[in-house]
mmCIF file of C-alpha atoms and ligand atoms in Angstrom:
data_model
loop_
_atom_site.group_PDB
_atom_site.id
_atom_site.type_symbol
_atom_site.label_atom_id
_atom_site.label_comp_id
_atom_site.label_asym_id
_atom_site.label_seq_id
_atom_site.Cartn_x
_atom_site.Cartn_y
_atom_site.Cartn_z
ATOM 1 C CA MET A 1316 -131.327 33.935 225.267
ATOM 2 C CA ASN A 1317 -133.217 32.533 223.062
ATOM 3 C CA ILE A 1318 -133.504 28.979 221.806
ATOM 4 C CA ASP A 1319 -135.478 26.302 220.832
ATOM 5 C CA PHE A 1320 -135.488 22.669 219.614
ATOM 6 C CA GLU A 1321 -137.491 19.751 219.286
ATOM 7 C CA ILE A 1322 -138.409 15.979 219.938
ATOM 8 C CA ASN A 1323 -140.202 13.451 218.006
ATOM 9 C CA ILE A 1324 -142.262 11.209 220.564
ATOM 10 C CA TYR A 1325 -143.580 8.175 218.505
ATOM 11 C CA HIS A 1326 -146.966 6.309 219.084
ATOM 12 C CA GLU A 1327 -146.874 3.427 221.166
ATOM 13 C CA ASP A 1328 -143.424 3.972 221.415
ATOM 14 C CA TYR A 1329 -142.518 2.722 225.068
ATOM 15 C CA HIS A 1330 -139.034 1.999 224.464
ATOM 16 C CA ASN A 1331 -137.959 5.281 224.727
ATOM 17 C CA ALA A 1332 -140.739 7.255 227.003
ATOM 18 C CA GLY A 1333 -139.632 9.575 228.941
ATOM 19 C CA SER A 1334 -135.997 10.052 226.385
ATOM 20 C CA ALA A 1335 -137.160 13.353 225.520
ATOM 21 C CA SER A 1336 -138.584 14.384 229.344
ATOM 22 C CA SER A 1337 -135.163 13.349 230.156
ATOM 23 C CA GLU A 1338 -133.071 15.366 227.649
ATOM 24 C CA ILE A 1339 -134.932 18.278 228.626
ATOM 25 C CA LYS A 1340 -134.001 18.059 231.766
ATOM 26 C CA LYS A 1341 -130.180 17.575 230.566
ATOM 27 C CA TYR A 1342 -130.606 20.986 229.280
ATOM 28 C CA LEU A 1343 -132.339 23.321 231.507
ATOM 29 C CA THR A 1344 -129.491 21.532 233.711
ATOM 30 C CA GLN A 1345 -127.032 22.977 231.740
ATOM 31 C CA LEU A 1346 -128.737 25.903 231.885
ATOM 32 C CA GLY A 1347 -127.508 26.096 235.319
ATOM 33 C CA LEU A 1348 -131.612 26.809 236.774
ATOM 34 C CA ASN A 1349 -133.258 26.511 240.158
ATOM 35 C CA PRO A 1350 -133.180 22.220 240.547
ATOM 36 C CA LYS A 1351 -136.996 22.679 241.889
ATOM 37 C CA PHE A 1352 -138.012 24.590 239.114
ATOM 38 C CA ILE A 1353 -136.562 22.298 237.065
ATOM 39 C CA ARG A 1354 -137.960 19.984 238.681
ATOM 40 C CA LYS A 1355 -141.917 21.149 237.663
ATOM 41 C CA ILE A 1356 -140.862 21.574 234.107
ATOM 42 C CA VAL A 1357 -139.870 18.065 233.267
ATOM 43 C CA ILE A 1358 -142.814 16.063 235.826
ATOM 44 C CA SER A 1359 -144.571 18.208 233.309
ATOM 45 C CA SER A 1360 -143.198 16.897 230.159
ATOM 46 C CA TYR A 1361 -142.347 13.856 231.151
ATOM 47 C CA GLU A 1362 -147.183 13.696 231.508
ATOM 48 C CA ALA A 1363 -147.041 15.375 228.313
ATOM 49 C CA GLU A 1364 -144.615 13.054 226.512
ATOM 50 C CA MET A 1365 -146.359 10.087 228.119
ATOM 51 C CA ASN A 1366 -150.132 11.005 227.122
ATOM 52 C CA ILE A 1367 -148.620 11.159 223.517
ATOM 53 C CA VAL A 1368 -147.232 8.014 223.728
ATOM 54 C CA ILE A 1369 -150.628 6.553 225.494
ATOM 55 C CA HIS A 1370 -153.199 8.658 223.982
ATOM 56 C CA SER A 1371 -151.853 9.866 220.122
ATOM 57 C CA LEU A 1372 -150.967 8.901 217.116
ATOM 58 C CA GLY A 1373 -147.328 10.432 217.568
ATOM 59 C CA GLY A 1374 -146.223 13.322 217.592
ATOM 60 C CA LYS A 1375 -143.586 15.869 219.214
ATOM 61 C CA LEU A 1376 -142.465 17.775 222.350
ATOM 62 C CA LYS A 1377 -140.841 21.251 221.866
ATOM 63 C CA LEU A 1378 -138.650 23.993 224.347
ATOM 64 C CA ASP A 1379 -138.633 27.447 223.548
ATOM 65 C CA ILE A 1380 -137.114 29.846 225.804
ATOM 66 C CA ILE A 1381 -137.911 33.297 224.912
ATOM 67 C CA GLY A 1382 -136.227 36.436 226.697
ATOM 68 C CA ASN A 1383 -137.424 35.228 230.790
ATOM 69 C CA HIS A 1384 -140.188 32.363 229.325
ATOM 70 C CA ILE A 1385 -139.651 29.195 229.485
ATOM 71 C CA ILE A 1386 -142.744 27.719 226.767
ATOM 72 C CA LEU A 1387 -143.452 23.766 226.371
ATOM 73 C CA THR A 1388 -145.678 22.956 223.977
ATOM 74 C CA SER A 1389 -146.773 19.821 223.080
ATOM 75 C CA ILE A 1390 -148.618 18.833 219.645
ATOM 76 C CA ASP A 1391 -150.276 16.382 218.906
ATOM 77 C CA LYS A 1392 -151.717 14.007 214.954
ATOM 78 C CA GLY A 1393 -154.967 13.278 217.294
ATOM 79 C CA PRO A 1394 -156.946 11.776 217.335
ATOM 80 C CA GLY A 1395 -157.449 14.318 220.111
ATOM 81 C CA ILE A 1396 -159.675 14.897 223.019
ATOM 82 C CA ARG A 1397 -163.999 15.338 222.814
ATOM 83 C CA ASP A 1398 -163.917 16.736 226.294
ATOM 84 C CA ILE A 1399 -161.516 18.342 227.585
ATOM 85 C CA LYS A 1400 -163.000 20.153 230.431
ATOM 86 C CA MET A 1401 -163.520 15.986 231.311
ATOM 87 C CA ALA A 1402 -159.653 15.257 230.648
ATOM 88 C CA LEU A 1403 -158.774 17.917 232.801
ATOM 89 C CA THR A 1404 -159.924 16.610 235.784
ATOM 90 C CA GLU A 1405 -158.181 14.493 239.076
ATOM 91 C CA GLY A 1406 -159.017 10.717 238.105
ATOM 92 C CA PHE A 1407 -160.772 10.557 234.596
ATOM 93 C CA SER A 1408 -158.761 8.183 232.542
ATOM 94 C CA THR A 1409 -159.311 6.110 228.962
ATOM 95 C CA ALA A 1410 -155.936 4.623 229.376
ATOM 96 C CA SER A 1411 -156.359 0.628 229.442
ATOM 97 C CA LYS A 1412 -155.564 -2.148 231.468
ATOM 98 C CA LYS A 1413 -152.079 -2.761 229.686
ATOM 99 C CA VAL A 1414 -151.124 1.108 230.440
ATOM 100 C CA ARG A 1415 -152.336 1.448 233.717
ATOM 101 C CA GLU A 1416 -150.653 -1.326 234.575
ATOM 102 C CA MET A 1417 -147.212 0.499 233.556
ATOM 103 C CA GLY A 1418 -147.554 3.188 235.931
ATOM 104 C CA PHE A 1419 -149.827 5.282 234.076
ATOM 105 C CA GLY A 1420 -153.026 5.699 233.388
ATOM 106 C CA ALA A 1421 -154.313 7.249 236.368
ATOM 107 C CA GLY A 1422 -155.874 10.271 235.918
ATOM 108 C CA MET A 1423 -153.363 12.419 237.335
ATOM 109 C CA GLY A 1424 -151.356 13.915 233.716
ATOM 110 C CA LEU A 1425 -153.115 16.976 232.652
ATOM 111 C CA PRO A 1426 -153.966 18.306 236.025
ATOM 112 C CA ASN A 1427 -150.564 17.823 237.592
ATOM 113 C CA MET A 1428 -149.032 19.552 233.910
ATOM 114 C CA LYS A 1429 -151.668 22.732 235.235
ATOM 115 C CA LYS A 1430 -150.394 22.324 238.544
ATOM 116 C CA ASN A 1431 -146.788 22.274 238.126
ATOM 117 C CA SER A 1432 -147.022 25.398 235.317
ATOM 118 C CA ASP A 1433 -147.900 29.107 236.059
ATOM 119 C CA LYS A 1434 -150.238 29.217 232.486
ATOM 120 C CA PHE A 1435 -151.535 26.129 230.472
ATOM 121 C CA GLU A 1436 -153.387 26.003 227.594
ATOM 122 C CA ILE A 1437 -155.052 23.253 226.255
ATOM 123 C CA LYS A 1438 -156.697 23.042 222.023
ATOM 124 C CA SER A 1439 -158.497 19.880 220.792
ATOM 125 C CA SER A 1440 -159.358 18.636 217.570
ATOM 126 C CA PRO A 1441 -160.110 15.606 216.050
ATOM 127 C CA LYS A 1442 -156.384 16.130 214.264
ATOM 128 C CA GLY A 1443 -154.547 16.778 217.582
ATOM 129 C CA THR A 1444 -154.434 18.112 220.229
ATOM 130 C CA ILE A 1445 -152.260 21.023 221.306
ATOM 131 C CA VAL A 1446 -150.955 21.727 225.140
ATOM 132 C CA ARG A 1447 -148.878 24.851 225.967
ATOM 133 C CA LEU A 1448 -147.554 25.140 229.009
ATOM 134 C CA SER A 1449 -145.180 28.031 229.939
ATOM 135 C CA TRP A 1450 -143.296 29.896 233.741
ATOM 136 C CA VAL A 1451 -141.501 32.507 233.727
ATOM 137 C CA ILE A 1452 -137.386 31.606 235.567
ATOM 138 C CA GLU A 1453 -137.252 31.951 238.180
ATOM 139 C CA MET B 71 -131.199 6.788 257.590
ATOM 140 C CA LYS B 72 -128.272 4.782 255.327
ATOM 141 C CA ILE B 73 -128.680 2.295 252.749
ATOM 142 C CA LYS B 74 -126.103 -0.275 254.364
ATOM 143 C CA GLN B 75 -129.426 -0.143 256.639
ATOM 144 C CA MET B 76 -131.962 0.258 255.092
ATOM 145 C CA ILE B 77 -130.417 -3.309 253.160
ATOM 146 C CA ASP B 78 -130.257 -5.015 256.093
ATOM 147 C CA LEU B 79 -133.469 -5.017 257.720
ATOM 148 C CA ILE B 80 -135.602 -5.153 254.038
ATOM 149 C CA ASN B 81 -133.099 -7.615 253.254
ATOM 150 C CA GLY B 82 -132.202 -5.949 250.341
ATOM 151 C CA LYS B 83 -129.686 -6.549 247.742
ATOM 152 C CA LEU B 84 -128.115 -3.853 245.899
ATOM 153 C CA VAL B 85 -128.368 -3.288 242.382
ATOM 154 C CA ASN B 86 -125.561 -1.351 241.087
ATOM 155 C CA ASP B 87 -122.303 -0.347 243.450
ATOM 156 C CA LEU B 88 -122.579 2.798 246.086
ATOM 157 C CA THR B 89 -119.897 5.855 245.763
ATOM 158 C CA LYS B 90 -118.307 6.230 249.066
ATOM 159 C CA GLU B 91 -120.877 9.967 249.332
ATOM 160 C CA LYS B 92 -123.388 7.333 248.785
ATOM 161 C CA MET B 93 -122.645 5.484 251.035
ATOM 162 C CA GLU B 94 -122.656 7.615 253.824
ATOM 163 C CA LYS B 95 -125.676 9.931 252.272
ATOM 164 C CA ARG B 96 -128.892 9.819 255.176
ATOM 165 C CA TYR B 97 -132.262 9.383 253.390
ATOM 166 C CA GLN B 98 -134.896 10.231 256.186
ATOM 167 C CA LYS B 99 -138.793 9.896 253.750
ATOM 168 C CA ALA B 100 -139.870 7.610 251.463
ATOM 169 C CA PHE B 101 -142.528 7.196 249.365
ATOM 170 C CA ALA B 102 -144.060 4.275 248.056
ATOM 171 C CA CYS B 103 -146.406 3.504 245.081
ATOM 172 C CA ASP B 104 -146.695 2.098 241.957
ATOM 173 C CA LEU B 105 -148.517 4.753 240.223
ATOM 174 C CA MET B 106 -145.690 7.162 238.450
ATOM 175 C CA SER B 107 -148.757 10.009 237.938
ATOM 176 C CA ASP B 108 -148.801 10.068 241.835
ATOM 177 C CA CYS B 109 -145.739 10.268 242.327
ATOM 178 C CA LEU B 110 -145.064 13.120 239.638
ATOM 179 C CA ALA B 111 -148.249 14.367 241.747
ATOM 180 C CA PHE B 112 -146.999 14.332 245.373
ATOM 181 C CA VAL B 113 -143.467 13.642 245.670
ATOM 182 C CA ASN B 114 -142.187 17.048 247.179
ATOM 183 C CA ASP B 115 -138.486 16.253 248.347
ATOM 184 C CA GLU B 116 -135.295 15.158 246.602
ATOM 185 C CA ASP B 117 -133.890 13.346 249.564
ATOM 186 C CA CYS B 118 -136.896 10.583 249.689
ATOM 187 C CA ILE B 119 -136.804 7.429 249.025
ATOM 188 C CA LEU B 120 -138.853 5.059 245.966
ATOM 189 C CA ILE B 121 -140.487 2.626 247.207
ATOM 190 C CA THR B 122 -142.144 0.594 244.668
ATOM 191 C CA GLY B 123 -143.345 -3.242 243.142
ATOM 192 C CA LEU B 124 -144.040 -1.446 239.209
ATOM 193 C CA MET B 125 -140.488 -3.332 237.770
ATOM 194 C CA ASN B 126 -140.168 -0.962 235.220
ATOM 195 C CA LYS B 127 -138.402 1.799 232.493
ATOM 196 C CA GLN B 128 -140.736 4.796 233.675
ATOM 197 C CA ALA B 129 -139.513 3.900 237.510
ATOM 198 C CA LEU B 130 -136.915 4.800 236.745
ATOM 199 C CA ARG B 131 -138.185 8.158 234.336
ATOM 200 C CA THR B 132 -140.162 9.542 236.944
ATOM 201 C CA ALA B 133 -137.088 8.705 240.171
ATOM 202 C CA GLU B 134 -135.486 10.996 237.365
ATOM 203 C CA MET B 135 -137.077 13.935 236.766
ATOM 204 C CA LEU B 136 -138.025 14.068 240.999
ATOM 205 C CA ASP B 137 -134.681 13.697 241.714
ATOM 206 C CA ILE B 138 -135.037 10.833 243.229
ATOM 207 C CA ASP B 139 -131.671 8.937 243.828
ATOM 208 C CA CYS B 140 -132.093 5.443 245.758
ATOM 209 C CA ILE B 141 -135.616 3.275 244.259
ATOM 210 C CA ILE B 142 -136.154 0.311 246.391
ATOM 211 C CA PHE B 143 -138.286 -2.674 244.020
ATOM 212 C CA ALA B 144 -140.646 -5.195 245.766
ATOM 213 C CA ARG B 145 -141.135 -7.891 245.664
ATOM 214 C CA GLY B 146 -138.051 -8.709 244.202
ATOM 215 C CA LYS B 147 -138.175 -9.451 240.257
ATOM 216 C CA LYS B 148 -135.132 -8.695 237.870
ATOM 217 C CA ILE B 149 -133.870 -5.807 236.756
ATOM 218 C CA ASN B 150 -132.810 -5.240 232.795
ATOM 219 C CA ASP B 151 -129.794 -3.471 231.356
ATOM 220 C CA GLU B 152 -131.978 -0.513 229.919
ATOM 221 C CA MET B 153 -133.267 -0.034 233.956
ATOM 222 C CA LEU B 154 -129.031 -0.055 234.903
ATOM 223 C CA GLU B 155 -128.533 2.437 231.748
ATOM 224 C CA ILE B 156 -130.458 4.714 233.435
ATOM 225 C CA ALA B 157 -129.903 4.117 237.056
ATOM 226 C CA VAL B 158 -126.364 4.826 236.429
ATOM 227 C CA HIS B 159 -126.710 7.674 234.135
ATOM 228 C CA ASN B 160 -128.697 9.292 236.806
ATOM 229 C CA ASN B 161 -126.216 8.324 240.136
ATOM 230 C CA MET B 162 -129.135 6.025 241.290
ATOM 231 C CA THR B 163 -129.137 3.737 243.903
ATOM 232 C CA LEU B 164 -131.280 0.598 243.503
ATOM 233 C CA ILE B 165 -131.811 -2.263 245.817
ATOM 234 C CA THR B 166 -134.449 -5.470 244.785
ATOM 235 C CA THR B 167 -136.024 -7.242 247.333
ATOM 236 C CA HIS B 168 -138.389 -10.058 248.021
ATOM 237 C CA TYR B 169 -139.838 -8.394 250.629
ATOM 238 C CA THR B 170 -143.504 -6.811 249.646
ATOM 239 C CA LEU B 171 -144.265 -2.962 249.347
ATOM 240 C CA PHE B 172 -146.184 -3.378 252.327
ATOM 241 C CA GLU B 173 -143.849 -5.331 254.250
ATOM 242 C CA VAL B 174 -140.610 -2.648 252.769
ATOM 243 C CA SER B 175 -142.377 0.196 253.818
ATOM 244 C CA GLY B 176 -143.079 -1.265 257.932
ATOM 245 C CA ILE B 177 -140.050 -2.609 257.959
ATOM 246 C CA LEU B 178 -138.787 1.307 257.116
ATOM 247 C CA TYR B 179 -141.133 2.990 258.642
ATOM 248 C CA GLN B 180 -140.553 0.633 262.270
ATOM 249 C CA ALA B 181 -137.054 1.993 262.100
ATOM 250 C CA GLY B 182 -137.906 5.942 261.565
ATOM 251 C CA ILE B 183 -138.572 6.130 258.039
ATOM 252 C CA LYS B 184 -140.371 9.152 257.714
ATOM 253 C CA ALA B 185 -143.927 9.439 255.055
ATOM 254 C CA LEU B 186 -143.938 12.379 252.343
ATOM 255 C CA LYS B 187 -145.957 14.969 254.558
ATOM 256 C CA ILE B 188 -148.196 15.646 251.191
HETATM 257 N N1 ADP C 25 -152.863 14.154 223.424
HETATM 258 C C1 ADP C 25 -153.570 13.526 223.838
HETATM 259 N N2 ADP C 25 -154.486 12.819 223.188
HETATM 260 C C2 ADP C 25 -155.316 12.215 222.863
HETATM 261 N N3 ADP C 25 -155.857 11.853 224.390
HETATM 262 C C3 ADP C 25 -155.956 12.118 225.417
HETATM 263 C C4 ADP C 25 -154.383 13.472 224.691
HETATM 264 N N4 ADP C 25 -153.848 13.919 226.675
HETATM 265 C C5 ADP C 25 -154.759 12.789 227.153
HETATM 266 N N5 ADP C 25 -155.469 12.962 226.399
HETATM 267 C C6 ADP C 25 -156.806 12.012 227.273
HETATM 268 O O1 ADP C 25 -157.282 12.622 228.682
HETATM 269 C C7 ADP C 25 -157.534 11.904 229.454
HETATM 270 C C8 ADP C 25 -156.711 11.811 230.392
HETATM 271 O O2 ADP C 25 -155.225 12.315 230.923
HETATM 272 P P1 ADP C 25 -154.719 12.488 231.968
HETATM 273 O O3 ADP C 25 -154.808 13.281 232.395
HETATM 274 O O4 ADP C 25 -153.009 12.244 231.381
HETATM 275 O O5 ADP C 25 -154.898 11.345 231.910
HETATM 276 P P2 ADP C 25 -153.889 9.030 232.250
HETATM 277 O O6 ADP C 25 -153.214 9.851 230.371
HETATM 278 O O7 ADP C 25 -153.232 9.232 233.742
HETATM 279 O O8 ADP C 25 -154.689 8.761 231.086
HETATM 280 C C9 ADP C 25 -156.113 10.803 228.469
HETATM 281 O O9 ADP C 25 -156.971 9.823 229.395
HETATM 282 C C10 ADP C 25 -157.116 10.523 227.464
HETATM 283 O O10 ADP C 25 -158.492 10.358 227.297
HETATM 284 MG MG1 MG C 26 -151.844 10.929 231.391
#
């Protein structure tokens, strides 16, 4: 099996926030994967999607299935993460009060993605952030 | 506990219609939270009710990702059409109540609903 799709995500588009992950969930469900396994992927995808909406200038989520690997990549156009180690600390967040009132900004997104994936990679510069998550299909 | 009993206990209002299957479904656990990332981090059981004061689409999206199919909105605010659409799409039951998050949790806990083991 070799599929892939991409969904664009826009800065501060709270109206559509979550719909990319909803699409991904629908797609993975159609493939007939185990619901518990799907949950790990879509929790990560939703956190990644919210990070693009909240913290970046816009970007996209990309889903690839290569052999028995599922790869979710979040790519955005900046402004990047200044201190990645800090960003990965549970509870660290630069989110505004407005974002917190919407239920996000608890500083648990990146740690959640790391916890829920088999492999977690992150790279960041002022030009953009790439988070690459992968799973071995169970 | 069945949804009907839950609604009676918390003086709740059912927002959308129940399917027969949903009417008969029994829930044993709940998680009460306004922080969606905490829900995403800790909810590990799809047969769990979400009790929240967060009245927006993100609460529904969070439930969707977690396969949660029953949400109680505390402090009774209005659910808009967009929220309802996500709920219908995902076969979720939405309940509103005037009680606060603390009261809803206390009432249901006393009636035997358990906390999630996290
Ligand atoms: N795509 C991104 N672009 C820029 N900064 C980001 C991005 N993702 C995360 N960050 C930074 O890392 C911090 C921690 O992210 P996260 O763990 O998801 O928590 P939260 O989103 O709740 O703040 C954010 O507050 C933000 O400063
Ligand atoms: Mg985040």
